mmCIF file of C-alpha atoms in Angstrom:
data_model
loop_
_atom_site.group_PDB
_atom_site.id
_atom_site.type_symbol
_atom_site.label_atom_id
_atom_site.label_comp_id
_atom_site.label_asym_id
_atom_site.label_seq_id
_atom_site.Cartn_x
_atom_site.Cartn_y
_atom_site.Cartn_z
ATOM 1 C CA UNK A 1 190.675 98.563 49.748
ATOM 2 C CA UNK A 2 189.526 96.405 52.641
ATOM 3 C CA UNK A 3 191.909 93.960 53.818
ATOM 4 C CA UNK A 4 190.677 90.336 55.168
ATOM 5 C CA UNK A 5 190.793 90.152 58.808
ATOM 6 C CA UNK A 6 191.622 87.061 61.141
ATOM 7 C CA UNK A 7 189.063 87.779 63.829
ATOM 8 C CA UNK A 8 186.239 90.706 64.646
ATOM 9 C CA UNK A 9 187.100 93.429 67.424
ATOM 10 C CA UNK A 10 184.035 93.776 69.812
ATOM 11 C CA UNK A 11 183.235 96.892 71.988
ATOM 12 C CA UNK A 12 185.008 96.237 75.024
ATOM 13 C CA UNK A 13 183.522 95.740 78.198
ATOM 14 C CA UNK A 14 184.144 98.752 79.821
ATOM 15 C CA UNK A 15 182.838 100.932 77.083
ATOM 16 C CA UNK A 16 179.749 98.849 77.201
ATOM 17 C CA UNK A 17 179.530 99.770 80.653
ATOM 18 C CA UNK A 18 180.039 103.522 80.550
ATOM 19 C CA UNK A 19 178.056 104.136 77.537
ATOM 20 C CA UNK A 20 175.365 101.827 78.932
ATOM 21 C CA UNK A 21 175.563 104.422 82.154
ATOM 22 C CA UNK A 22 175.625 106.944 79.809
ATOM 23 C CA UNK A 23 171.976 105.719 77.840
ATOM 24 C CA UNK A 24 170.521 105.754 81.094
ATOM 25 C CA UNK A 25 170.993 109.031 81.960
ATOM 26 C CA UNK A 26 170.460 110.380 78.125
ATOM 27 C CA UNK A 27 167.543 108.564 78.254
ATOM 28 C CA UNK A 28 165.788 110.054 81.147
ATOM 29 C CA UNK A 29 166.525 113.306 80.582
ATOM 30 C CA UNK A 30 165.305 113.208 76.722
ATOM 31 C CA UNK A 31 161.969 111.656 77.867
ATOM 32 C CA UNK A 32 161.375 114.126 80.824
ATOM 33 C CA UNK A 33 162.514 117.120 78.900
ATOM 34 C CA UNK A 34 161.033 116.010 75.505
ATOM 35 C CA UNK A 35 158.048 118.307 75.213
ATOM 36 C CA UNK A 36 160.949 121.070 75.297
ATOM 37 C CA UNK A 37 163.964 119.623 74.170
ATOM 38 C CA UNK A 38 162.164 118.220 71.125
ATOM 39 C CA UNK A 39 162.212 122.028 69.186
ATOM 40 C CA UNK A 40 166.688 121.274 69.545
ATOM 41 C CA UNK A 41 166.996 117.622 69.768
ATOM 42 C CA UNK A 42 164.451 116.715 66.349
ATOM 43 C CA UNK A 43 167.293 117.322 64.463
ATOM 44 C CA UNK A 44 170.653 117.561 66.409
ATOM 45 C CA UNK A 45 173.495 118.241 64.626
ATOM 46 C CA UNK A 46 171.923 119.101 61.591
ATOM 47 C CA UNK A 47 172.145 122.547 59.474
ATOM 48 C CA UNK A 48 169.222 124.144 58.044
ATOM 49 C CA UNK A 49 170.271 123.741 54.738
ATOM 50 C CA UNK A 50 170.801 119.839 55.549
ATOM 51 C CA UNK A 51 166.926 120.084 57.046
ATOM 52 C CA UNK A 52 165.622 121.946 53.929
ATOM 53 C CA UNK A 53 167.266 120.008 50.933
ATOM 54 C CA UNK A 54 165.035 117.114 49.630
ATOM 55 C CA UNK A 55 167.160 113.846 49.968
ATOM 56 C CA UNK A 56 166.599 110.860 48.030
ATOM 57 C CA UNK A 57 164.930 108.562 50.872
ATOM 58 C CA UNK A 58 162.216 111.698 51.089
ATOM 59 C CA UNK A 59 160.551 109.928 47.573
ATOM 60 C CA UNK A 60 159.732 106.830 49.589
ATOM 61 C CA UNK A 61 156.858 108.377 51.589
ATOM 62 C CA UNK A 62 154.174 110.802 50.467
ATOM 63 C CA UNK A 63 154.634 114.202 50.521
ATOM 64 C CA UNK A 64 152.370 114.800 53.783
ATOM 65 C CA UNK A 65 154.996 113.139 56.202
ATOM 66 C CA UNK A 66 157.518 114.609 58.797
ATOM 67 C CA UNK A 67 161.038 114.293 58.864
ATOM 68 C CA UNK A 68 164.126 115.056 61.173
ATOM 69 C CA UNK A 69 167.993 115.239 60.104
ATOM 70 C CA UNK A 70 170.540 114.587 62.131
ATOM 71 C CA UNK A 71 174.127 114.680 61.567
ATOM 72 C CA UNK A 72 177.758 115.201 62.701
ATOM 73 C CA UNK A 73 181.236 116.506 61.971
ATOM 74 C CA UNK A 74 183.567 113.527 60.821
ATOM 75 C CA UNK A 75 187.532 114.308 60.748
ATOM 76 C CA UNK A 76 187.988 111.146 58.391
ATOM 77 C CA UNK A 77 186.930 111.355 54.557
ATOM 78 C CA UNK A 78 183.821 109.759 53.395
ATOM 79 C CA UNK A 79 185.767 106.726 51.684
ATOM 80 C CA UNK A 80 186.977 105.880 55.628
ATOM 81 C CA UNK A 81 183.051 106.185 56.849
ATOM 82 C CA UNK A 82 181.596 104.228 54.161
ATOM 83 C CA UNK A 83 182.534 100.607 55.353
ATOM 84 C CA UNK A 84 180.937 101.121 59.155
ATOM 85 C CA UNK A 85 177.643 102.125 57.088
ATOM 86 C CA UNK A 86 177.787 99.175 55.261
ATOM 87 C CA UNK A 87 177.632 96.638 57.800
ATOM 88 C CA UNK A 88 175.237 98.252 59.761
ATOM 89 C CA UNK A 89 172.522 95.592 60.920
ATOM 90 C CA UNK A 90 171.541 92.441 63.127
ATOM 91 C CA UNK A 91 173.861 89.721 62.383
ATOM 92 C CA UNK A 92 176.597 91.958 60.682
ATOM 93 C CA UNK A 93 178.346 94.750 62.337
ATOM 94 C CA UNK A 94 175.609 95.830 64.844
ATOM 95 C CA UNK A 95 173.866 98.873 65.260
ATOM 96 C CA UNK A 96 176.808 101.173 66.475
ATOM 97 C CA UNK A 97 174.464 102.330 69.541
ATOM 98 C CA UNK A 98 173.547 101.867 73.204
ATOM 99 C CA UNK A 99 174.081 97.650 73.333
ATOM 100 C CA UNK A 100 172.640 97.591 76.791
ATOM 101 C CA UNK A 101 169.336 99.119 75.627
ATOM 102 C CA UNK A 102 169.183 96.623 72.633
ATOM 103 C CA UNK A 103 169.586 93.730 74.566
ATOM 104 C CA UNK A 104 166.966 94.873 76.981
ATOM 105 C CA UNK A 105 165.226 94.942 73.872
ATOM 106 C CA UNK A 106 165.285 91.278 72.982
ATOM 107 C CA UNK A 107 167.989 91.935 70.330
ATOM 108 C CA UNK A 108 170.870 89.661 70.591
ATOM 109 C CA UNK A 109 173.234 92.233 69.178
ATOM 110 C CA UNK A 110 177.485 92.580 69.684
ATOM 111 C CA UNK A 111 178.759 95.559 68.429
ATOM 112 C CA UNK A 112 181.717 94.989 66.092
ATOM 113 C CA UNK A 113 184.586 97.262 65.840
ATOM 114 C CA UNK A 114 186.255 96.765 62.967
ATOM 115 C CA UNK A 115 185.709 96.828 59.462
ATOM 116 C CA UNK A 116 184.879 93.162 57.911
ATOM 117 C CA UNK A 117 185.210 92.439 54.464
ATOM 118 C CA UNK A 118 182.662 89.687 54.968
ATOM 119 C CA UNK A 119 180.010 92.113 56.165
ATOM 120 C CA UNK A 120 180.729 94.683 53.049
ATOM 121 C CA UNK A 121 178.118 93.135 51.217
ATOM 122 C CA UNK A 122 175.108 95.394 50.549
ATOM 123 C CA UNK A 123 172.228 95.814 47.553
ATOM 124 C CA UNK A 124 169.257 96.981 46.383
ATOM 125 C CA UNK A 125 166.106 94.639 47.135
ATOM 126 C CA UNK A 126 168.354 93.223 50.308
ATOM 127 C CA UNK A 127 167.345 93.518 53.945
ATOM 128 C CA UNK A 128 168.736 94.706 56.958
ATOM 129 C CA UNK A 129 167.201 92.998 60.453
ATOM 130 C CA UNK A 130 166.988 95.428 63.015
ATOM 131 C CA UNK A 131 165.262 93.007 65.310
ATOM 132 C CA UNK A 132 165.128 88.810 65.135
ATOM 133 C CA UNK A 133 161.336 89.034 65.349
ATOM 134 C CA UNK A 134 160.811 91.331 63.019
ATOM 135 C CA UNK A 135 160.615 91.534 59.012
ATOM 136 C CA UNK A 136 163.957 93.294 57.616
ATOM 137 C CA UNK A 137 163.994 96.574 56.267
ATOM 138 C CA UNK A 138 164.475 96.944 52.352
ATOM 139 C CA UNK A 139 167.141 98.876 50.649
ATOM 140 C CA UNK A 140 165.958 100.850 48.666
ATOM 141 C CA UNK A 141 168.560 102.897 47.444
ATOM 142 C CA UNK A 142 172.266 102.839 47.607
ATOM 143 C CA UNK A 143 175.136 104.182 46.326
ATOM 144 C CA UNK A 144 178.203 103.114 47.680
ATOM 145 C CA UNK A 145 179.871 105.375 49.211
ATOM 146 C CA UNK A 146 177.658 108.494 49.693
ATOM 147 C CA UNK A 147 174.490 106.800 50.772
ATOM 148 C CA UNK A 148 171.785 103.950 51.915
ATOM 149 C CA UNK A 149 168.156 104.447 52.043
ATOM 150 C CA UNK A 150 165.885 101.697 53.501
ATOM 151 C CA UNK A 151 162.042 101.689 52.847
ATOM 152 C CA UNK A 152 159.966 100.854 50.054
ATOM 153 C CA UNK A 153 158.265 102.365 46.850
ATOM 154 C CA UNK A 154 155.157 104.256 48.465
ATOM 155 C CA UNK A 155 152.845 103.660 45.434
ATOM 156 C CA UNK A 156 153.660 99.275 46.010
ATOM 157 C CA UNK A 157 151.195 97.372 48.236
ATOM 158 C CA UNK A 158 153.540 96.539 50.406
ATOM 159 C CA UNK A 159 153.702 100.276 51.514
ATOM 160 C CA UNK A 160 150.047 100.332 52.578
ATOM 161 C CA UNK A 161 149.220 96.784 53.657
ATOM 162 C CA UNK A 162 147.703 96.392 57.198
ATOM 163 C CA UNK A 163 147.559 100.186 57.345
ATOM 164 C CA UNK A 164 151.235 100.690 58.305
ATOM 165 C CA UNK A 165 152.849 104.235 57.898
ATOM 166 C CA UNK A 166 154.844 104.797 54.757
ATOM 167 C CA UNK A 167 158.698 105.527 56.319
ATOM 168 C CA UNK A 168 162.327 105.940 55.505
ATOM 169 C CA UNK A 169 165.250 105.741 56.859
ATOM 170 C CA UNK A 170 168.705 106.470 55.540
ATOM 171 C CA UNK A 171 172.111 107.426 55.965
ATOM 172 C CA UNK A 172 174.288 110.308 53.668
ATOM 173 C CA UNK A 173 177.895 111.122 53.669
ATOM 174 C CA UNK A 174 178.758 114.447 52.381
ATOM 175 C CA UNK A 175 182.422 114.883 51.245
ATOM 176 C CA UNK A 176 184.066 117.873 53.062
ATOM 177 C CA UNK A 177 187.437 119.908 52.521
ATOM 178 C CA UNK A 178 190.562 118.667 53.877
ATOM 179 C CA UNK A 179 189.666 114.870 54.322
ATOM 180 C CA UNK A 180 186.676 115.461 56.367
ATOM 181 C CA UNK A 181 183.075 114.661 55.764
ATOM 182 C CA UNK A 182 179.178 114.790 57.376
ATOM 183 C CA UNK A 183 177.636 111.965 58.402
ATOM 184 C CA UNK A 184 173.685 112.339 58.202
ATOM 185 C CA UNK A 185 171.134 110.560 59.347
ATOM 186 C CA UNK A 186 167.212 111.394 58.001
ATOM 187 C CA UNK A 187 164.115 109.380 58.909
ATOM 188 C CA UNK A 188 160.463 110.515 57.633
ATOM 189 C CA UNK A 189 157.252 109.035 58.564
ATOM 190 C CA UNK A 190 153.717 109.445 56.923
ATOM 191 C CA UNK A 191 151.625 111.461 59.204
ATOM 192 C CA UNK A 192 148.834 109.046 60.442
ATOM 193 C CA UNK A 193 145.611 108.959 58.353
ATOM 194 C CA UNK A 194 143.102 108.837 61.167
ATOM 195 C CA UNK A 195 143.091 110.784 64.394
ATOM 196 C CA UNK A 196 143.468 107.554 65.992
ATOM 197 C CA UNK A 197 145.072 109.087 69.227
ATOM 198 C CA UNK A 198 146.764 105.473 70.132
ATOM 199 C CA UNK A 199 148.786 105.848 66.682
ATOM 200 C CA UNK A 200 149.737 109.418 67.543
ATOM 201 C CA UNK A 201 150.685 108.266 71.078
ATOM 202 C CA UNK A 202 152.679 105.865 69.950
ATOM 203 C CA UNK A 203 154.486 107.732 67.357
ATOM 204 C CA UNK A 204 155.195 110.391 69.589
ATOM 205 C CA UNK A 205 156.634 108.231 71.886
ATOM 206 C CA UNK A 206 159.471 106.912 69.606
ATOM 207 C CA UNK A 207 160.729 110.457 68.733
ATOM 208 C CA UNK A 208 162.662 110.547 71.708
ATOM 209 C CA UNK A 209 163.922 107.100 71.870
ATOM 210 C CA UNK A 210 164.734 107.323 68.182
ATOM 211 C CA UNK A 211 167.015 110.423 68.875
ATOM 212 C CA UNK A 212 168.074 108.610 72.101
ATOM 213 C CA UNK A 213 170.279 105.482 70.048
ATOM 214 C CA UNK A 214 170.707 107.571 66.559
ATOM 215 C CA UNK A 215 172.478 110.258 68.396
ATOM 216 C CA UNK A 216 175.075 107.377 70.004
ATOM 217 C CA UNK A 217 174.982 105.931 66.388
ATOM 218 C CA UNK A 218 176.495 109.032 64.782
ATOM 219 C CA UNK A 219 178.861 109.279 67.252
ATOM 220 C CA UNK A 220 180.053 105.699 67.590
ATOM 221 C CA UNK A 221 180.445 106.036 63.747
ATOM 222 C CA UNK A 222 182.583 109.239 63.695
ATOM 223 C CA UNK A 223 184.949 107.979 66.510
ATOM 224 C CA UNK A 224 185.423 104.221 64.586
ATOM 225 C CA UNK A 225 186.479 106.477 61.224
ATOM 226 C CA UNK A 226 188.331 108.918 62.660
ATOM 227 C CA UNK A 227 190.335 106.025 64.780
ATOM 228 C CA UNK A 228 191.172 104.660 61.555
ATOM 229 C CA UNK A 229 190.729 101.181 62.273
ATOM 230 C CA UNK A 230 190.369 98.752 59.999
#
């Protein structure tokens, strides 16, 4: 059980430094090798059964949509892993990534490094701001403990209004032997309607930023659990 805490640990200076250094050089050689790299880094980490199996965040876009998994080796159970999911988000526990790119980004996030019984709070029908300008993202399933998926019911008019793509985006802890556990992480994304090439641009051009601060997520996640902080 999650203890109250006195005061929030913060990602320390000089680990915001280094893994800001770090982004930068990710970064650059993601977006320059991306037209290669992209066969490997789609879905790093991940095992083909993990690709293959039909998740539960899949049902929240049609079935003519991509998708990538990504995922990592945890040496804590899933019970330790859970709470860091569960504050994930602006205004809770942060995003777990590269802070100096968010900032950069307009988002006035600060990473917290410890697990906050304050911050534990997380439903069905709630949102999660990833950005201050922009609406939340809907949960729209969760079960505590093995999984969150954000996105919404792709038959609701909210799923088609303005002409947005249908997408999800969620989160799955698989229970492994000996206290360990994977941590997976599996977007998918309606595949435009129109040949619009500006859509197609653009959604070609988050792929690699996307993999860019997911792939620091799932790490910053494994090393909090298997720290054991609290």
């Amino acid at each position: 059980m999650v203890q109250a805490r006195q005061y929030m640990r913060y990602r320390s200076r000089v680990r915001f430094l280094l893994e800001g250094l770090e982004g930068i050089v990710v970064l650059g050689c993601v977006l320059l090798t991306w037209p290669v790299s992209k066969r490997w880094l789609a879905n790093w980490g991940s095992r083909a059964d993990e690709r293959e199996r039909k998740w539960p965040g899949d049902t929240f876009v049609p079935p003519n949509h991509i998708a990538y998994t990504r995922g990592v080796d945890v040496a804590a159970a899933a019970e330790n892993v859970w709470p860091w999911i569960a504050q994930f988000g602006l205004n809770r526990a942060g995003f777990y990534s590269y802070e100096f790119f968010e900032r950069l980004m307009g988002i006035p996030v600060i990473n917290v490094e410890s697990i906050e019984p304050t911050l534990q709070s997380v439903s069905v029908g709630g949102e999660v701001k990833l950005h201050p300008k922009a609406p939340g993202i809907p949960v729209a399933e969760l079960q505590p403990g093995k999984h969150i998926c954000f996105g919404v019911d792709r038959d609701s008019a909210a799923s088609s209004a303005n002409g947005e793509l249908a997408r999800s985006w969620s989160m799955y802890i698989e229970p492994g032997a000996n206290e360990t556990c994977r941590l997976l992480l599996r977007g998918c994304v309606e595949l435009p309607r129109s040949q619009a090439w500006l859509k197609r641009l653009a959604l070609a051009f988050e792929e690699p930023i996307d993999f860019v601060m997911e792939q620091r997520m799932l790490r910053t996640v494994r090393r909090l659990a298997e720290s054991g902080r609290r």
